[in-house]
Short mmCIF file of C-alpha atoms in Angstrom, two decimals:
data_model
loop_
_atom_site.label_atom_id
_atom_site.label_comp_id
_atom_site.label_asym_id
_atom_site.label_seq_id
_atom_site.Cartn_x
_atom_site.Cartn_y
_atom_site.Cartn_z
CA MET L 1 19.80 -0.43 15.42
CA GLY L 2 22.57 -1.29 12.98
CA MET L 3 22.06 -2.10 9.31
CA LEU L 4 22.97 -5.75 9.86
CA SER L 5 20.33 -5.98 12.59
CA LEU L 6 17.74 -4.42 10.29
CA LEU L 7 18.57 -6.85 7.52
CA LEU L 8 18.41 -9.82 9.88
CA LEU L 9 15.01 -8.64 11.14
CA PHE L 10 13.77 -8.39 7.57
CA LEU L 11 15.07 -11.86 6.73
CA ALA L 12 13.34 -13.21 9.83
CA PHE L 13 10.16 -11.51 8.62
CA ILE L 14 10.50 -13.28 5.24
CA VAL L 15 11.10 -16.62 6.98
CA ALA L 16 7.97 -16.16 9.07
CA ILE L 17 5.65 -15.60 6.11
CA SER L 18 7.28 -17.88 3.56
CA GLY L 19 8.30 -20.87 5.62
CA GLY L 20 11.98 -20.12 5.02
CA SER L 21 11.97 -20.31 1.22
CA GLU L 22 14.15 -18.07 -0.95
CA VAL L 23 15.88 -16.41 2.01
CA GLY L 24 19.24 -17.32 0.57
CA ASP L 25 18.32 -15.62 -2.70
CA LEU L 26 17.18 -12.49 -0.89
CA ARG L 27 20.46 -12.31 1.00
CA LYS L 28 22.46 -12.79 -2.20
CA ILE L 29 20.50 -10.35 -4.37
CA HIS L 30 19.87 -7.68 -1.77
CA SER L 31 22.96 -7.58 0.42
CA LEU L 32 22.33 -3.92 1.18
CA ARG L 33 25.50 -1.97 1.80
CA PRO L 34 25.80 0.15 4.98
CA GLN L 35 24.84 3.47 3.43
CA PHE L 36 21.76 4.17 5.50
CA GLY L 37 21.09 7.76 6.42
CA ALA L 38 18.74 10.69 6.09
CA ALA L 39 20.26 11.70 2.76
CA GLY L 40 21.09 8.24 1.45
CA THR L 41 24.29 7.78 -0.53
CA PRO L 42 25.25 10.68 -2.81
CA VAL L 43 24.64 9.82 -6.45
CA PRO L 44 26.18 12.13 -9.07
CA GLY L 45 23.43 14.27 -10.56
CA LEU L 46 20.66 12.66 -8.51
CA SER L 47 19.53 12.84 -4.90
CA CYS L 48 17.51 9.70 -4.22
CA LEU L 49 15.88 11.30 -1.21
CA SER L 50 14.79 14.27 -3.34
CA TRP L 51 13.55 11.87 -6.00
CA ARG L 52 11.45 10.05 -3.39
CA LEU L 53 10.08 13.37 -2.13
CA GLY L 54 9.14 14.30 -5.70
CA VAL L 55 7.29 11.02 -6.10
CA GLU L 56 5.33 11.41 -2.86
CA ALA L 57 4.47 15.03 -3.71
CA HIS L 58 3.25 13.89 -7.15
CA ASN L 59 5.77 16.13 -8.88
CA ILE L 60 7.33 13.09 -10.56
CA ILE L 61 4.64 11.11 -12.37
CA GLU L 62 4.11 8.35 -14.92
CA TRP L 63 7.43 6.66 -14.19
CA ARG L 64 7.93 2.95 -14.89
CA THR L 65 10.78 1.99 -12.54
CA ILE L 66 12.77 3.66 -9.81
CA PRO L 67 16.19 4.99 -10.91
CA GLN L 68 18.61 2.06 -10.91
CA VAL L 69 21.07 3.99 -8.76
CA CYS L 70 18.42 4.36 -6.07
CA GLU L 71 17.78 0.63 -5.53
CA ASP L 72 19.92 0.39 -2.40
CA TYR L 73 18.57 3.66 -1.04
CA LEU L 74 14.97 2.52 -1.56
CA GLY L 75 15.80 -0.85 -0.02
CA HIS L 76 17.12 0.83 3.10
CA TYR L 77 14.07 3.07 3.25
CA MET L 78 11.52 0.28 2.82
CA ILE L 79 13.01 -2.21 5.30
CA GLY L 80 14.40 0.40 7.66
CA HIS L 81 12.62 2.42 10.31
CA GLN L 82 11.64 5.44 8.19
CA TYR L 83 9.00 3.74 6.04
CA LYS L 84 7.34 2.44 9.19
CA LYS L 85 7.48 5.85 10.84
CA ASP L 86 6.08 7.59 7.76
CA SER L 87 3.20 5.11 7.52
CA GLU L 88 2.58 5.42 11.24
CA ALA L 89 2.35 9.21 10.97
CA VAL L 90 -0.27 8.96 8.21
CA ALA L 91 -2.34 6.41 10.12
CA LYS L 92 -2.18 8.50 13.29
CA GLU L 93 -3.46 11.62 11.51
CA ALA L 94 -6.22 9.59 9.89
CA PHE L 95 -7.51 8.39 13.24
CA VAL L 96 -7.22 11.82 14.86
CA TYR L 97 -9.48 13.06 12.07
CA ALA L 98 -11.90 10.12 12.40
CA GLN L 99 -12.20 10.65 16.16
CA SER L 100 -13.20 14.26 15.62
CA LEU L 101 -16.30 13.30 13.63
CA LYS L 102 -19.86 12.94 14.81
CA LEU L 103 -21.00 9.80 13.06
CA ALA L 104 -24.61 9.25 12.05
CA LYS L 105 -24.70 5.69 13.42
CA ASP L 106 -26.97 4.53 10.61
CA GLY L 107 -24.38 2.17 9.13
CA LYS L 108 -23.70 4.40 6.13
CA ASP L 109 -20.46 6.07 7.25
CA ILE L 110 -17.60 4.24 5.53
CA TRP L 111 -13.84 4.43 5.19
CA VAL L 112 -12.29 3.29 1.90
CA PHE L 113 -9.05 1.32 1.99
CA ASP L 114 -6.92 0.40 -0.99
CA ILE L 115 -5.34 -3.06 -0.63
CA ASP L 116 -1.84 -3.36 -2.11
CA GLU L 117 0.72 -1.33 -0.14
CA THR L 118 -2.16 -0.05 1.99
CA ALA L 119 -3.97 -2.89 3.77
CA LEU L 120 -1.53 -5.56 2.58
CA SER L 121 2.20 -5.24 1.94
CA ASN L 122 3.93 -6.77 -1.08
CA LEU L 123 7.36 -5.86 0.28
CA PRO L 124 8.52 -9.52 0.32
CA TYR L 125 7.86 -9.62 -3.44
CA TYR L 126 9.46 -6.25 -4.22
CA ALA L 127 12.51 -7.03 -2.08
CA ASP L 128 13.11 -9.87 -4.52
CA HIS L 129 12.63 -7.57 -7.53
CA GLY L 130 14.82 -4.57 -6.86
CA PHE L 131 12.34 -2.57 -4.74
CA GLY L 132 10.86 -1.27 -7.99
CA ALA L 133 14.07 -1.11 -10.01
CA GLU L 134 12.91 -4.01 -12.19
CA PRO L 135 10.11 -3.45 -14.74
CA TYR L 136 6.73 -4.64 -13.53
CA ASN L 137 6.08 -8.25 -14.49
CA PRO L 138 2.33 -9.00 -14.27
CA THR L 139 2.85 -12.77 -14.45
CA LEU L 140 5.30 -12.85 -11.56
CA PHE L 141 3.25 -10.45 -9.48
CA LYS L 142 0.07 -12.45 -10.09
CA GLY L 143 1.94 -15.53 -8.91
CA TRP L 144 2.90 -13.75 -5.71
CA VAL L 145 -0.67 -12.52 -5.09
CA ASN L 146 -1.98 -16.04 -5.61
CA THR L 147 0.17 -17.33 -2.74
CA GLY L 148 -2.06 -15.31 -0.40
CA LYS L 149 0.96 -14.57 1.81
CA ALA L 150 1.04 -10.78 1.72
CA PRO L 151 1.37 -9.56 5.32
CA PRO L 152 -0.61 -6.62 6.66
CA LEU L 153 0.89 -3.17 6.73
CA PRO L 154 0.94 -2.96 10.56
CA GLU L 155 -0.01 0.71 10.78
CA SER L 156 -2.98 0.21 8.44
CA LEU L 157 -4.20 -2.80 10.41
CA LYS L 158 -4.12 -0.76 13.60
CA LEU L 159 -6.04 2.04 11.89
CA TYR L 160 -8.59 -0.46 10.54
CA LYS L 161 -9.27 -1.83 14.02
CA LYS L 162 -9.57 1.65 15.53
CA LEU L 163 -12.00 2.79 12.84
CA LEU L 164 -14.21 -0.23 13.44
CA SER L 165 -14.13 0.46 17.18
CA ILE L 166 -15.72 3.89 16.72
CA GLY L 167 -18.49 2.64 14.45
CA LEU L 168 -17.12 3.20 10.95
CA LYS L 169 -17.50 0.50 8.33
CA VAL L 170 -14.66 -0.38 5.95
CA VAL L 171 -14.79 -0.85 2.20
CA PHE L 172 -11.81 -2.34 0.37
CA LEU L 173 -11.49 -0.92 -3.15
CA THR L 174 -8.68 -2.50 -5.16
CA GLY L 175 -7.40 -2.64 -8.71
CA ARG L 176 -6.93 -6.39 -8.36
CA PRO L 177 -9.06 -8.29 -10.91
CA GLU L 178 -12.28 -10.00 -9.94
CA ASN L 179 -10.73 -13.44 -10.54
CA GLN L 180 -8.51 -12.84 -7.48
CA ARG L 181 -11.46 -12.36 -5.12
CA ASN L 182 -11.12 -15.69 -3.32
CA ILE L 183 -7.40 -15.46 -2.63
CA THR L 184 -7.71 -11.78 -1.69
CA THR L 185 -10.47 -12.62 0.79
CA ILE L 186 -8.35 -15.37 2.33
CA ASN L 187 -5.26 -13.15 2.47
CA LEU L 188 -7.13 -10.25 4.09
CA LYS L 189 -8.65 -12.47 6.77
CA ASN L 190 -5.37 -14.23 7.49
CA ALA L 191 -3.72 -10.82 7.82
CA GLY L 192 -6.22 -9.71 10.45
CA TYR L 193 -8.88 -7.92 8.42
CA HIS L 194 -11.83 -10.02 9.50
CA THR L 195 -14.80 -7.92 8.46
CA TRP L 196 -15.78 -5.35 5.87
CA GLU L 197 -18.84 -3.79 4.29
CA LYS L 198 -17.68 -4.36 0.72
CA LEU L 199 -14.73 -5.85 -1.13
CA ILE L 200 -14.65 -4.28 -4.60
CA LEU L 201 -12.36 -5.73 -7.27
CA LYS L 202 -11.97 -4.64 -10.87
CA GLY L 203 -14.47 -6.38 -13.12
CA ALA L 204 -14.33 -6.97 -16.85
CA SER L 205 -16.52 -3.92 -17.51
CA ALA L 206 -13.75 -1.68 -16.13
CA SER L 207 -11.04 -3.29 -18.24
CA GLY L 208 -8.91 -0.70 -19.99
CA THR L 209 -9.91 2.18 -17.73
CA THR L 210 -7.37 3.99 -15.60
CA ALA L 211 -7.27 3.49 -11.85
CA VAL L 212 -8.59 7.02 -11.33
CA VAL L 213 -11.62 6.45 -13.58
CA TYR L 214 -12.36 2.98 -12.19
CA LYS L 215 -12.11 3.97 -8.54
CA SER L 216 -14.05 7.20 -9.05
CA SER L 217 -16.86 5.20 -10.66
CA GLU L 218 -16.98 2.68 -7.82
CA ARG L 219 -17.02 5.42 -5.19
CA GLU L 220 -19.84 7.17 -7.05
CA LYS L 221 -21.89 3.95 -6.96
CA MET L 222 -21.42 3.73 -3.21
CA GLU L 223 -22.53 7.31 -2.63
CA ARG L 224 -25.55 6.84 -4.90
CA ASN L 225 -26.47 3.89 -2.67
CA GLY L 226 -26.51 6.15 0.36
CA TYR L 227 -23.04 5.59 1.75
CA ARG L 228 -20.99 8.52 3.02
CA ILE L 229 -17.24 8.24 2.38
CA ILE L 230 -15.81 9.70 5.57
CA GLY L 231 -12.21 8.86 4.75
CA ASN L 232 -10.15 7.35 1.95
CA ILE L 233 -6.61 5.97 2.28
CA GLY L 234 -4.24 4.55 -0.33
CA ASP L 235 -0.60 4.42 -1.34
CA GLN L 236 -1.13 5.72 -4.89
CA TRP L 237 -2.30 9.16 -5.97
CA SER L 238 -4.77 7.36 -8.23
CA ASP L 239 -6.45 6.03 -5.06
CA ILE L 240 -7.34 9.51 -3.86
CA LEU L 241 -7.73 11.58 -7.03
CA GLY L 242 -10.77 11.85 -9.27
CA THR L 243 -14.34 12.26 -8.06
CA TYR L 244 -16.25 11.17 -4.96
CA VAL L 245 -12.93 10.85 -3.12
CA GLY L 246 -14.52 11.30 0.29
CA ASN L 247 -14.48 13.96 2.97
CA ARG L 248 -10.75 13.58 3.51
CA THR L 249 -7.98 11.58 1.85
CA PHE L 250 -4.74 10.16 3.22
CA LYS L 251 -1.68 9.13 1.16
CA LEU L 252 0.61 6.39 2.45
CA PRO L 253 4.21 6.34 1.19
CA ASP L 254 5.08 4.13 -1.76
CA PRO L 255 8.15 4.99 -3.83
CA MET L 256 8.36 1.52 -5.40
CA TYR L 257 5.86 1.91 -8.25
CA TYR L 258 3.41 4.33 -9.87
CA ILE L 259 -0.13 3.56 -11.06
CA ASN L 260 -1.77 6.00 -13.46
#
């Protein structure tokens, strides 16, 4: 599929979830040049593919924005076929593992899902903000979340349905604040996630703590209440590091931002 076809597919995707708004702006701001390829476009002194590999391997940490010169490369990756294939590979391995287990069938075996860039995709927002090249703007991002229009990450939705089919229960554990519970519930259900054991959002008592500390604490509470975390999937290393991470963790790709 050519780059123009990919871009047109992406624009059609935006039209479908936004009712056609802002498509002109997306085309103007992100008219990605035809430099798609395994190695991206050579950048003096920097390989964007190697940078992305470093991010996913957690060798590059605590960064605020992607390198400006990598915006087009990241755009091609995120709306091209490779991001989908990478996510698909992770989801496939997760289910192969889940199928191999002998579940207790007492309702206490759970799988933890992060939400942003795991269950739901904010790619329509980030496509409008440089695929991570722009500094994070909490006001703008909150406005996007409050639209409730984030689509599902297709591979994660498939995994979710398969896990339910074999008797696992799902817990959503997100860094979104508690005051976004209603819109998050609506968005998840509209995206195809119709049932879950728990939806845990960050309360005021966890304000100021890192994602690792907050999520470790919430997972500990679940285990103390008798749940067994069979699997744990997220796009950030902070989703799967810390304590009580579960029997096995799975990292989805996300080179657009880093959460400590």
